[in-house]
Amino acid sequence: MPAQGGISKPVPFHSKGTLMSTTLTTPQRSLRWRVVDIVVAAVIAVASGLIFVGWNVGTEIPRHALEALLPGLQGLFNGGWLFAGVLGGLVIRKPGAALFVALVAALLSALVGNQWGPLTLVSGAAQGLGAELVFLAFLYGNFRLYVAMLSGALAGLATAINDLVIWYPGADVPFATIYIVTSIVSGIVIAGIGSWALARALAATGALNRFAAGREGRSDV
Amino acid sequence: MSAVNPVARLIAALLLALVLVLTIDPVSAGVALALELLLFPFAGLRWGEFWRRTAIVWIAAPLTGLTIVLYGQRSGRMHLEWFLVQISDGSIWLGLATFLRVLAIGLPAVVLFARVDPTDFGDGLAQVLRLPARFVLGAFAGIRLVGLFADDRRALELARRARGVADRGRLRRLAGLAFALFVLSIRRGSALATAMEARGFGSGMRRTWARPSPFGLREWGVIGLGALLAGIATAVAVVTGSWNLIVG
Amino acid sequence: MPPVPAASVSARGWGWRHAGRRAWAIRDLDLTIEPGERVLLLGPSGSGKSTLLHALAGVLGDADSGEDEGELSIAGRAGLVLQDPESQAVMARVGDDVAFGCENLGVPRDEIWRRVPAALEAVGLGVALTHPTAELSGGQKQRLALAGALAMRPGLLLLDEPTANLDPAGVVEVRDAVARALQSTGATAVIVEHRVEVWLGVATRMIVLGVDGRLLADGAPDDVLAREGAALAAAGVWVPGHEPAPRLDPPPRPGPTLLTAEDLAVARVPDRIVRSGLDLALAEGEVLAITGPNGSGKSTLALTLGGLLPPTAGRVLASPELAGGAGPEPIRWRSRDLLPRLGSVFQAPEHQFLATTVRDELAVGPRALRGAGTLPDAAVAAIVDPLLDRLGLAALADAHPFTLSGGQKRRLSVGTALATAPRVLLLDEPTFGQDSLTWAALVELLDAERRNGRGVLAVTHDERFLEALSARRFAL
């Protein structure tokens, strides 16, 4: 009969003595960040940051073109930055994941050199916070599509406000309104639905096996 | 500049940016920009590299400024009205301010961060700013990993040609490539996390640092310079009465 | 390196089940390893060898990674070296990477910088402390990982397939480094590998685990091999004396030439020429092997011959028989035109996967050939189903390609090239890191192809492979 008793804990690296000695029945959900959570969150953040760099450069001119059409419409492109936080929250599922990923992605995009300098970090913080608040509201327990969409929406709102205060402080009301609305829409579609689909596709490849996100929806083998 | 602790550089850039961002007026931004341009040659960045890295800032600044000129808050004499375009004295003033602001904030950021060693940066964040080591080192390890993907990217592109799908659909291919890189980097990241844990990382034990992260006179000097610059720019703007708080 | 107190291991009724799985990775393990022993741990894939190693290293994770039963204890500290050279370097510079483990242990700074050079010397890695880790070869990277483990003065050294992803030269480098390190430190070691011959001189004890994680054999290497050798070989392990020896008919007489290179110079990056002045020809029915040391340009040559990289000088010419109306230079062909003519198989199967199921993956080529969306399902099935059977992947038809095992991925990537029936097959290190079963399957597959009127070109280090196929050699 296997020995029972005591609580299994992460192994102290240099311990002498027993490593493990109990039986547990179901995997418990822990909100503490593991090393793999941190490293993969960084990886997602960097990959997103690289996409940002491309998005920054590639959409700079189209954004101004859209703006010429209808000022404030360029908010439709905002989703291209908002997805990072939402994706981070959906994959890592720990408190602060959305904020962390959005911040590191912004940090990377700032380091490579972009037109907004260190204030990219402030943007990143705003976007991440917007996404994070939704996950928090659901107590980090619900990661379904509608939660992702809400997360994207709030991130869109946060980034619109951030941009209006810092980059477009002289803008008039119609501009501001259109900008906020398009930013939210972009957040819902690109960051919400897009991130959710991306997370599912990643899980299907088996790359997320060490995460709850990678294990749900797959039957026991 | 590469000898200065990256944390000091970060603080200097942030300080400058935050102070300049509080206002929207051409004077503060213009003075800051002028002072910065005087100091840039001492930063140790080569001419060609400077222009290459700051190119995006030089492009974005006039475009952003133009946005405000066309759609900014109207005040003073109107020059043009067409649909939603409203060019007025006020919007021109704000547009100019925005243009200078983007330059004044963006350029020093690029210069300060052009050559930052990630290991030094991580050491600084963890030792000087006392950010949790688990997060700082874990993040930098993940960051480093993605930077190593040049060979993979080339192989992925060639593979698309070999599989017969490279003739059309460039955007789809780019998306497929980005996805494949995501997958590869996450897998390697998971494996790296295991390797790090196997070397005692994240165990909660108090760790030591193989490399010191010096923060001395030189670092305070750079921060002081940033503060001074921001201070002078703001002072001049206040004295000339053009300092204009962004909120309200 | 100075000697360390060697660790001992004790398992009593120990088992582990990964989260989300029904079957236990290991169950009911009773085992004792004495200090100083060097154990070679063998078994088919899925036998829980890696799981045991990860458990000993303390990296299996906590409650949300799975559950355990029984008791597993180790008296002493463990160091772990993993399989993939690309995912173990934590820091950008060699010295910092080796120091990483010491930092985590709280070793004082000056002691760290005494241990780092000692560890590097113990593994024979003679590069500067500031050398970038990204610029090391595979064998060097593995030795770096070993140095990182050694710097922590572990009493137990755990090696999880450390040479699986290395070329023959790298394998020997790492084996020698391990042997030397064990010699000077006297640590206990547990090594998981599927290549027995390499470690025979190092291991003092051999343990074999079965498919369900049960202990099958345990004892001195020679005894265990004598008893279980055949069974191990049948499970895919490379056992000396039981290597696969596919009995193939003598090679057919070569037919007309299909592909030639004239005074060819190749490069990956346009201004850095790797090789020049190359002349070669590939004929129908023959297997041509490109051999040579690392860095000699073998892969670049294969990519250029396959019409994927442009020649820097000279020409690659497809004979009229091969080109069939598409023009003589493959680099000018459209991507689609390559499919029925030149099929390239890359060294890393993951680089080539495009679809989300195995079946769709095999269908990518045929669909691209006919123009997207114009190939009815029945036609696709007619090509793909027989191919699935041939590759032994029929049971995995709906699985995601990335979730396949190493050998299955390799067979799938070869299959994706075969799906469009190209006249010429170009493979880059097809048998790299494969177990003996996949190896034999590949040899038979390629032999069948060459008899079918195809030409095969393989970049390889694998001597056994060359001999089995009676390949003509082209040395760089």
PDB file of N, CA and C in Angstrom, chain B residues 98-163:
ATOM      1  N   THR B  98       2.225  69.076 -30.921  1.00  0.00           N
ATOM      2  CA  THR B  98       2.241  67.613 -30.998  1.00  0.00           C
ATOM      3  C   THR B  98       3.458  67.120 -31.777  1.00  0.00           C
ATOM      4  N   PHE B  99       3.697  67.765 -32.897  1.00  0.00           N
ATOM      5  CA  PHE B  99       4.839  67.382 -33.724  1.00  0.00           C
ATOM      6  C   PHE B  99       6.133  67.422 -32.912  1.00  0.00           C
ATOM      7  N   LEU B 100       6.352  68.533 -32.222  1.00  0.00           N
ATOM      8  CA  LEU B 100       7.586  68.682 -31.459  1.00  0.00           C
ATOM      9  C   LEU B 100       7.632  67.709 -30.289  1.00  0.00           C
ATOM     10  N   ARG B 101       6.487  67.456 -29.708  1.00  0.00           N
ATOM     11  CA  ARG B 101       6.394  66.564 -28.563  1.00  0.00           C
ATOM     12  C   ARG B 101       6.805  65.144 -28.929  1.00  0.00           C
ATOM     13  N   VAL B 102       6.278  64.673 -30.055  1.00  0.00           N
ATOM     14  CA  VAL B 102       6.622  63.313 -30.482  1.00  0.00           C
ATOM     15  C   VAL B 102       8.136  63.190 -30.645  1.00  0.00           C
ATOM     16  N   LEU B 103       8.735  64.225 -31.245  1.00  0.00           N
ATOM     17  CA  LEU B 103      10.181  64.183 -31.421  1.00  0.00           C
ATOM     18  C   LEU B 103      10.901  64.245 -30.078  1.00  0.00           C
ATOM     19  N   ALA B 104      10.437  65.181 -29.225  1.00  0.00           N
ATOM     20  CA  ALA B 104      11.134  65.393 -27.952  1.00  0.00           C
ATOM     21  C   ALA B 104      11.065  64.171 -27.051  1.00  0.00           C
ATOM     22  N   ILE B 105      10.015  63.395 -27.179  1.00  0.00           N
ATOM     23  CA  ILE B 105       9.885  62.203 -26.340  1.00  0.00           C
ATOM     24  C   ILE B 105      10.475  60.977 -27.018  1.00  0.00           C
ATOM     25  N   GLY B 106      10.244  60.848 -28.307  1.00  0.00           N
ATOM     26  CA  GLY B 106      10.672  59.638 -29.021  1.00  0.00           C
ATOM     27  C   GLY B 106      12.164  59.551 -29.260  1.00  0.00           C
ATOM     28  N   LEU B 107      12.786  60.662 -29.629  1.00  0.00           N
ATOM     29  CA  LEU B 107      14.208  60.601 -29.977  1.00  0.00           C
ATOM     30  C   LEU B 107      15.099  60.180 -28.810  1.00  0.00           C
ATOM     31  N   PRO B 108      14.975  60.830 -27.643  1.00  0.00           N
ATOM     32  CA  PRO B 108      15.876  60.406 -26.561  1.00  0.00           C
ATOM     33  C   PRO B 108      15.649  58.960 -26.147  1.00  0.00           C
ATOM     34  N   ALA B 109      14.409  58.501 -26.286  1.00  0.00           N
ATOM     35  CA  ALA B 109      14.134  57.110 -25.925  1.00  0.00           C
ATOM     36  C   ALA B 109      14.957  56.173 -26.796  1.00  0.00           C
ATOM     37  N   VAL B 110      14.966  56.449 -28.092  1.00  0.00           N
ATOM     38  CA  VAL B 110      15.725  55.594 -28.996  1.00  0.00           C
ATOM     39  C   VAL B 110      17.211  55.674 -28.660  1.00  0.00           C
ATOM     40  N   VAL B 111      17.700  56.876 -28.466  1.00  0.00           N
ATOM     41  CA  VAL B 111      19.125  57.054 -28.209  1.00  0.00           C
ATOM     42  C   VAL B 111      19.545  56.360 -26.915  1.00  0.00           C
ATOM     43  N   LEU B 112      18.724  56.514 -25.890  1.00  0.00           N
ATOM     44  CA  LEU B 112      19.090  55.912 -24.617  1.00  0.00           C
ATOM     45  C   LEU B 112      19.072  54.395 -24.680  1.00  0.00           C
ATOM     46  N   PHE B 113      18.203  53.872 -25.490  1.00  0.00           N
ATOM     47  CA  PHE B 113      18.057  52.416 -25.491  1.00  0.00           C
ATOM     48  C   PHE B 113      18.633  51.709 -26.699  1.00  0.00           C
ATOM     49  N   ALA B 114      19.373  52.429 -27.512  1.00  0.00           N
ATOM     50  CA  ALA B 114      19.906  51.819 -28.727  1.00  0.00           C
ATOM     51  C   ALA B 114      20.731  50.581 -28.431  1.00  0.00           C
ATOM     52  N   ARG B 115      21.596  50.650 -27.465  1.00  0.00           N
ATOM     53  CA  ARG B 115      22.427  49.483 -27.222  1.00  0.00           C
ATOM     54  C   ARG B 115      22.343  49.107 -25.749  1.00  0.00           C
ATOM     55  N   VAL B 116      21.298  48.360 -25.430  1.00  0.00           N
ATOM     56  CA  VAL B 116      21.174  47.947 -24.042  1.00  0.00           C
ATOM     57  C   VAL B 116      21.388  46.442 -23.967  1.00  0.00           C
ATOM     58  N   ASP B 117      22.261  46.016 -23.070  1.00  0.00           N
ATOM     59  CA  ASP B 117      22.542  44.592 -22.922  1.00  0.00           C
ATOM     60  C   ASP B 117      21.459  43.962 -22.034  1.00  0.00           C
ATOM     61  N   PRO B 118      20.747  42.970 -22.557  1.00  0.00           N
ATOM     62  CA  PRO B 118      19.630  42.413 -21.790  1.00  0.00           C
ATOM     63  C   PRO B 118      20.056  41.863 -20.428  1.00  0.00           C
ATOM     64  N   THR B 119      21.222  41.228 -20.379  1.00  0.00           N
ATOM     65  CA  THR B 119      21.662  40.677 -19.098  1.00  0.00           C
ATOM     66  C   THR B 119      21.864  41.800 -18.085  1.00  0.00           C
ATOM     67  N   ASP B 120      22.506  42.877 -18.508  1.00  0.00           N
ATOM     68  CA  ASP B 120      22.723  44.013 -17.614  1.00  0.00           C
ATOM     69  C   ASP B 120      21.393  44.621 -17.181  1.00  0.00           C
ATOM     70  N   PHE B 121      20.478  44.713 -18.121  1.00  0.00           N
ATOM     71  CA  PHE B 121      19.166  45.278 -17.828  1.00  0.00           C
ATOM     72  C   PHE B 121      18.465  44.433 -16.770  1.00  0.00           C
ATOM     73  N   GLY B 122      18.473  43.124 -16.968  1.00  0.00           N
ATOM     74  CA  GLY B 122      17.838  42.237 -16.001  1.00  0.00           C
ATOM     75  C   GLY B 122      18.482  42.366 -14.633  1.00  0.00           C
ATOM     76  N   ASP B 123      19.810  42.374 -14.619  1.00  0.00           N
ATOM     77  CA  ASP B 123      20.513  42.533 -13.348  1.00  0.00           C
ATOM     78  C   ASP B 123      20.075  43.809 -12.663  1.00  0.00           C
ATOM     79  N   GLY B 124      19.980  44.886 -13.449  1.00  0.00           N
ATOM     80  CA  GLY B 124      19.597  46.180 -12.887  1.00  0.00           C
ATOM     81  C   GLY B 124      18.191  46.156 -12.311  1.00  0.00           C
ATOM     82  N   LEU B 125      17.257  45.631 -13.086  1.00  0.00           N
ATOM     83  CA  LEU B 125      15.872  45.615 -12.621  1.00  0.00           C
ATOM     84  C   LEU B 125      15.731  44.832 -11.321  1.00  0.00           C
ATOM     85  N   ALA B 126      16.480  43.713 -11.234  1.00  0.00           N
ATOM     86  CA  ALA B 126      16.333  42.863 -10.055  1.00  0.00           C
ATOM     87  C   ALA B 126      17.138  43.358  -8.869  1.00  0.00           C
ATOM     88  N   GLN B 127      18.340  43.874  -9.137  1.00  0.00           N
ATOM     89  CA  GLN B 127      19.193  44.262  -8.020  1.00  0.00           C
ATOM     90  C   GLN B 127      18.962  45.693  -7.575  1.00  0.00           C
ATOM     91  N   VAL B 128      18.744  46.599  -8.544  1.00  0.00           N
ATOM     92  CA  VAL B 128      18.596  47.999  -8.172  1.00  0.00           C
ATOM     93  C   VAL B 128      17.145  48.323  -7.825  1.00  0.00           C
ATOM     94  N   LEU B 129      16.234  47.939  -8.711  1.00  0.00           N
ATOM     95  CA  LEU B 129      14.831  48.250  -8.471  1.00  0.00           C
ATOM     96  C   LEU B 129      14.149  47.212  -7.602  1.00  0.00           C
ATOM     97  N   ARG B 130      14.879  46.149  -7.267  1.00  0.00           N
ATOM     98  CA  ARG B 130      14.360  45.102  -6.392  1.00  0.00           C
ATOM     99  C   ARG B 130      13.069  44.482  -6.904  1.00  0.00           C
ATOM    100  N   LEU B 131      12.935  44.391  -8.240  1.00  0.00           N
ATOM    101  CA  LEU B 131      11.777  43.669  -8.779  1.00  0.00           C
ATOM    102  C   LEU B 131      12.010  42.173  -8.539  1.00  0.00           C
ATOM    103  N   PRO B 132      10.939  41.372  -8.367  1.00  0.00           N
ATOM    104  CA  PRO B 132      11.154  39.955  -8.049  1.00  0.00           C
ATOM    105  C   PRO B 132      11.978  39.241  -9.107  1.00  0.00           C
ATOM    106  N   ALA B 133      13.018  38.533  -8.622  1.00  0.00           N
ATOM    107  CA  ALA B 133      13.967  37.902  -9.536  1.00  0.00           C
ATOM    108  C   ALA B 133      13.293  36.889 -10.442  1.00  0.00           C
ATOM    109  N   ARG B 134      12.309  36.144  -9.902  1.00  0.00           N
ATOM    110  CA  ARG B 134      11.635  35.135 -10.702  1.00  0.00           C
ATOM    111  C   ARG B 134      11.066  35.749 -11.968  1.00  0.00           C
ATOM    112  N   PHE B 135      10.407  36.888 -11.791  1.00  0.00           N
ATOM    113  CA  PHE B 135       9.761  37.500 -12.942  1.00  0.00           C
ATOM    114  C   PHE B 135      10.766  38.113 -13.898  1.00  0.00           C
ATOM    115  N   VAL B 136      11.741  38.802 -13.342  1.00  0.00           N
ATOM    116  CA  VAL B 136      12.707  39.476 -14.218  1.00  0.00           C
ATOM    117  C   VAL B 136      13.499  38.462 -15.030  1.00  0.00           C
ATOM    118  N   LEU B 137      14.103  37.490 -14.375  1.00  0.00           N
ATOM    119  CA  LEU B 137      14.946  36.526 -15.082  1.00  0.00           C
ATOM    120  C   LEU B 137      14.128  35.625 -15.993  1.00  0.00           C
ATOM    121  N   GLY B 138      12.950  35.212 -15.502  1.00  0.00           N
ATOM    122  CA  GLY B 138      12.095  34.379 -16.337  1.00  0.00           C
ATOM    123  C   GLY B 138      11.700  35.110 -17.604  1.00  0.00           C
ATOM    124  N   ALA B 139      11.346  36.388 -17.431  1.00  0.00           N
ATOM    125  CA  ALA B 139      10.941  37.173 -18.591  1.00  0.00           C
ATOM    126  C   ALA B 139      12.099  37.329 -19.566  1.00  0.00           C
ATOM    127  N   PHE B 140      13.273  37.661 -19.067  1.00  0.00           N
ATOM    128  CA  PHE B 140      14.398  37.868 -19.973  1.00  0.00           C
ATOM    129  C   PHE B 140      14.805  36.584 -20.666  1.00  0.00           C
ATOM    130  N   ALA B 141      14.687  35.453 -19.960  1.00  0.00           N
ATOM    131  CA  ALA B 141      15.015  34.181 -20.617  1.00  0.00           C
ATOM    132  C   ALA B 141      14.068  33.941 -21.777  1.00  0.00           C
ATOM    133  N   GLY B 142      12.773  34.211 -21.544  1.00  0.00           N
ATOM    134  CA  GLY B 142      11.796  34.049 -22.603  1.00  0.00           C
ATOM    135  C   GLY B 142      12.059  35.011 -23.749  1.00  0.00           C
ATOM    136  N   ILE B 143      12.416  36.245 -23.409  1.00  0.00           N
ATOM    137  CA  ILE B 143      12.692  37.247 -24.431  1.00  0.00           C
ATOM    138  C   ILE B 143      13.861  36.812 -25.295  1.00  0.00           C
ATOM    139  N   ARG B 144      14.899  36.312 -24.647  1.00  0.00           N
ATOM    140  CA  ARG B 144      16.095  35.913 -25.371  1.00  0.00           C
ATOM    141  C   ARG B 144      15.776  34.795 -26.371  1.00  0.00           C
ATOM    142  N   LEU B 145      14.927  33.896 -25.927  1.00  0.00           N
ATOM    143  CA  LEU B 145      14.582  32.752 -26.740  1.00  0.00           C
ATOM    144  C   LEU B 145      13.979  33.142 -28.077  1.00  0.00           C
ATOM    145  N   VAL B 146      13.073  34.083 -28.050  1.00  0.00           N
ATOM    146  CA  VAL B 146      12.393  34.441 -29.283  1.00  0.00           C
ATOM    147  C   VAL B 146      13.353  35.129 -30.248  1.00  0.00           C
ATOM    148  N   GLY B 147      14.360  35.790 -29.701  1.00  0.00           N
ATOM    149  CA  GLY B 147      15.320  36.478 -30.557  1.00  0.00           C
ATOM    150  C   GLY B 147      16.194  35.527 -31.352  1.00  0.00           C
ATOM    151  N   LEU B 148      16.152  34.230 -30.992  1.00  0.00           N
ATOM    152  CA  LEU B 148      17.041  33.297 -31.666  1.00  0.00           C
ATOM    153  C   LEU B 148      16.396  32.643 -32.870  1.00  0.00           C
ATOM    154  N   PHE B 149      15.295  33.203 -33.327  1.00  0.00           N
ATOM    155  CA  PHE B 149      14.523  32.470 -34.321  1.00  0.00           C
ATOM    156  C   PHE B 149      14.808  32.796 -35.768  1.00  0.00           C
ATOM    157  N   ALA B 150      15.887  33.509 -36.024  1.00  0.00           N
ATOM    158  CA  ALA B 150      16.189  33.892 -37.409  1.00  0.00           C
ATOM    159  C   ALA B 150      16.309  32.677 -38.325  1.00  0.00           C
ATOM    160  N   ASP B 151      17.060  31.673 -37.889  1.00  0.00           N
ATOM    161  CA  ASP B 151      17.237  30.479 -38.727  1.00  0.00           C
ATOM    162  C   ASP B 151      15.919  29.763 -38.961  1.00  0.00           C
ATOM    163  N   ASP B 152      15.135  29.670 -37.871  1.00  0.00           N
ATOM    164  CA  ASP B 152      13.847  28.990 -38.014  1.00  0.00           C
ATOM    165  C   ASP B 152      12.974  29.714 -39.026  1.00  0.00           C
ATOM    166  N   ARG B 153      12.999  31.041 -38.958  1.00  0.00           N
ATOM    167  CA  ARG B 153      12.138  31.806 -39.851  1.00  0.00           C
ATOM    168  C   ARG B 153      12.501  31.521 -41.294  1.00  0.00           C
ATOM    169  N   ARG B 154      13.812  31.482 -41.583  1.00  0.00           N
ATOM    170  CA  ARG B 154      14.229  31.221 -42.954  1.00  0.00           C
ATOM    171  C   ARG B 154      13.801  29.822 -43.383  1.00  0.00           C
ATOM    172  N   ALA B 155      13.990  28.857 -42.488  1.00  0.00           N
ATOM    173  CA  ALA B 155      13.603  27.489 -42.816  1.00  0.00           C
ATOM    174  C   ALA B 155      12.105  27.419 -43.079  1.00  0.00           C
ATOM    175  N   LEU B 156      11.316  28.131 -42.272  1.00  0.00           N
ATOM    176  CA  LEU B 156       9.868  28.108 -42.451  1.00  0.00           C
ATOM    177  C   LEU B 156       9.466  28.676 -43.812  1.00  0.00           C
ATOM    178  N   GLU B 157      10.155  29.733 -44.236  1.00  0.00           N
ATOM    179  CA  GLU B 157       9.827  30.318 -45.531  1.00  0.00           C
ATOM    180  C   GLU B 157      10.156  29.362 -46.660  1.00  0.00           C
ATOM    181  N   LEU B 158      11.357  28.766 -46.593  1.00  0.00           N
ATOM    182  CA  LEU B 158      11.757  27.830 -47.645  1.00  0.00           C
ATOM    183  C   LEU B 158      10.824  26.627 -47.678  1.00  0.00           C
ATOM    184  N   ALA B 159      10.386  26.209 -46.488  1.00  0.00           N
ATOM    185  CA  ALA B 159       9.496  25.058 -46.433  1.00  0.00           C
ATOM    186  C   ALA B 159       8.193  25.344 -47.146  1.00  0.00           C
ATOM    187  N   ARG B 160       7.707  26.566 -47.047  1.00  0.00           N
ATOM    188  CA  ARG B 160       6.466  26.899 -47.729  1.00  0.00           C
ATOM    189  C   ARG B 160       6.622  26.771 -49.237  1.00  0.00           C
ATOM    190  N   ARG B 161       7.782  27.155 -49.727  1.00  0.00           N
ATOM    191  CA  ARG B 161       8.015  27.015 -51.168  1.00  0.00           C
ATOM    192  C   ARG B 161       8.074  25.535 -51.523  1.00  0.00           C
ATOM    193  N   ALA B 162       8.753  24.764 -50.671  1.00  0.00           N
ATOM    194  CA  ALA B 162       8.890  23.336 -50.960  1.00  0.00           C
ATOM    195  C   ALA B 162       7.536  22.637 -50.942  1.00  0.00           C
ATOM    196  N   ARG B 163       6.599  23.104 -50.105  1.00  0.00           N
ATOM    197  CA  ARG B 163       5.307  22.444 -50.013  1.00  0.00           C
ATOM    198  C   ARG B 163       4.344  22.906 -51.085  1.00  0.00           C
TER     199      ARG B 163
END
